[in-house]
PDB file of C-alpha atoms in Angstrom:
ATOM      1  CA  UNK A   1       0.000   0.000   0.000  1.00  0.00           C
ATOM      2  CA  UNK A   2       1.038   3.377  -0.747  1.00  0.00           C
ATOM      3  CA  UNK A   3       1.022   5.421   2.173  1.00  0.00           C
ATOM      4  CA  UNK A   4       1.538   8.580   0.451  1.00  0.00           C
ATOM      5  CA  UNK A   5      -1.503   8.609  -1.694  1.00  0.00           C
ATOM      6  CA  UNK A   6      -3.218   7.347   1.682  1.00  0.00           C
ATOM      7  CA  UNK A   7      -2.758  10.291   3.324  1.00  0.00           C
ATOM      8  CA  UNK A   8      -3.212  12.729  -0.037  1.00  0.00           C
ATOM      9  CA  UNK A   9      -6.389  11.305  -0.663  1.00  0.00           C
ATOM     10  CA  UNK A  10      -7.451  11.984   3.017  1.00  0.00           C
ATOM     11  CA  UNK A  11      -6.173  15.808   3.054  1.00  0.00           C
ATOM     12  CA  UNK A  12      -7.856  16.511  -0.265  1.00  0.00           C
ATOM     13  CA  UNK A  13     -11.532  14.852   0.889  1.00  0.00           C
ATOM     14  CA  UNK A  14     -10.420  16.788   4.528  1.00  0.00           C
ATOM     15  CA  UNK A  15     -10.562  20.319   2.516  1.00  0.00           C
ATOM     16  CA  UNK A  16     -13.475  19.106   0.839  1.00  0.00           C
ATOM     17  CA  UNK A  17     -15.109  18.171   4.304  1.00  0.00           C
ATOM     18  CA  UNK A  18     -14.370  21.832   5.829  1.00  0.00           C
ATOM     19  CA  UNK A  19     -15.842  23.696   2.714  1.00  0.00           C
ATOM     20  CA  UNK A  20     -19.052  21.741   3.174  1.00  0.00           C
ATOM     21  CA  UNK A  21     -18.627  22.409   6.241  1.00  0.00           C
ATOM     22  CA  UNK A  22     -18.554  25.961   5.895  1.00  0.00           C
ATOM     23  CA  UNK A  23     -21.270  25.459   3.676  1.00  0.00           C
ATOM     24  CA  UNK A  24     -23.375  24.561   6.161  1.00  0.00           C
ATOM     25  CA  UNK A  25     -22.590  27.234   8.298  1.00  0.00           C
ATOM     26  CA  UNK A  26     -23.225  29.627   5.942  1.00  0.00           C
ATOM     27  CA  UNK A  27     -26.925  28.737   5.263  1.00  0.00           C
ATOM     28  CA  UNK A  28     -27.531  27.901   8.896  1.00  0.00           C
ATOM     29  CA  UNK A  29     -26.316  30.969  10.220  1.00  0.00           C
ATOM     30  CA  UNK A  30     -24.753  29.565  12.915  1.00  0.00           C
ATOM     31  CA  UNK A  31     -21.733  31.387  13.649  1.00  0.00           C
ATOM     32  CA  UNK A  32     -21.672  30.737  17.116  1.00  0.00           C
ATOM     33  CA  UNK A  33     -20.932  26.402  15.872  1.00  0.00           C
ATOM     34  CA  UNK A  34     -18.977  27.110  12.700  1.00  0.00           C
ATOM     35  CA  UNK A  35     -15.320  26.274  14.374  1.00  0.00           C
ATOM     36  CA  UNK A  36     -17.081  23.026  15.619  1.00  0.00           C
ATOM     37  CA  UNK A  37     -19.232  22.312  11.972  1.00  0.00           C
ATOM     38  CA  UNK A  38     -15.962  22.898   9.863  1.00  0.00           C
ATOM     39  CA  UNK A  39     -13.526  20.747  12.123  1.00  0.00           C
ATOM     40  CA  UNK A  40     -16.184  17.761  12.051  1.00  0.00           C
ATOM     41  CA  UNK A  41     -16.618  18.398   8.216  1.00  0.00           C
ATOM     42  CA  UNK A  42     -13.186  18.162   7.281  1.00  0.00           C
ATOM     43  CA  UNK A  43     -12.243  14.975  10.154  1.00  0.00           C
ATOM     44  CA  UNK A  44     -14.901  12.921   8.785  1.00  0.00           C
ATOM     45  CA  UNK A  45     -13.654  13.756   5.153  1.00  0.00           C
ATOM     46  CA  UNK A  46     -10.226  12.766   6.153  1.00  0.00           C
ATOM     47  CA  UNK A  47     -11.220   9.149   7.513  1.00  0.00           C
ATOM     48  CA  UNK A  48     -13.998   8.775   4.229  1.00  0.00           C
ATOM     49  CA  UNK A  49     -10.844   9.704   2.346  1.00  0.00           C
ATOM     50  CA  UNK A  50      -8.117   7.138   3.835  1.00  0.00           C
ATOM     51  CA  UNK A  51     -10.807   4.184   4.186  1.00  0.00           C
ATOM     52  CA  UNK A  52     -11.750   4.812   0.560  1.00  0.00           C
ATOM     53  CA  UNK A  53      -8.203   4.880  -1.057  1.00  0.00           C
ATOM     54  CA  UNK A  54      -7.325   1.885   1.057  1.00  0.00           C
ATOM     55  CA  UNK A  55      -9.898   0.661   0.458  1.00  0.00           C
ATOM     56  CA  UNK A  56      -8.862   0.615  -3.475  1.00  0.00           C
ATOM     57  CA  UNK A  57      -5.518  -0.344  -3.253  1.00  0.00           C
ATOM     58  CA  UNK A  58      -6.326  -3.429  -1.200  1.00  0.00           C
ATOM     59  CA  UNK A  59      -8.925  -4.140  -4.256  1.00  0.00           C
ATOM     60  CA  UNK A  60      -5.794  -3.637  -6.744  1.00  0.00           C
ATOM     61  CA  UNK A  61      -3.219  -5.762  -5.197  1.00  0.00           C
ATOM     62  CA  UNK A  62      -5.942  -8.367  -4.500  1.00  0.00           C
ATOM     63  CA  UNK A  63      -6.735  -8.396  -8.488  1.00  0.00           C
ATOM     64  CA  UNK A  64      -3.363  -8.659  -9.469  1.00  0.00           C
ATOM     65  CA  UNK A  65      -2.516 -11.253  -6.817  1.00  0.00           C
ATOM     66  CA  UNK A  66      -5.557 -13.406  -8.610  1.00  0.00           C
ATOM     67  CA  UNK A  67      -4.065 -12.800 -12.152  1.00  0.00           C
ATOM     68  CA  UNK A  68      -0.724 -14.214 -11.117  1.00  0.00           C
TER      69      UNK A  68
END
């Protein structure tokens, strides 16, 4: 596994995360949460980000384990 596009794919789904995030504090209007709304945005687009890409590259080197 490639730990380098592991953790690339999780920063770029991360920044994703936090501009939903601020997103969603932006039509709430909830200033008061935003800190809270953008930090939770962009940690749970950091783990969706690593599981997924692992999740891939385990796929990968399973295929090309079964075509040797």
């Amino acid at each position: 596994m490639n730990i380098r596009t592991i953790i690339f794919s999780g920063i770029i789904a991360a920044l994703i995360g936090a501009m939903i995030g601020l997103a969603v504090t932006r039509i709430s209007q909830r200033e008061s949460r935003a800190r809270a709304i953008i930090i939770g945005g962009a940690s749970l687009g950091f783990i969706v980000g690593v599981v997924q890409e692992s999740i891939r590259q385990q796929k990968d080197q399973i295929d090309r384990e079964l075509e040797d």
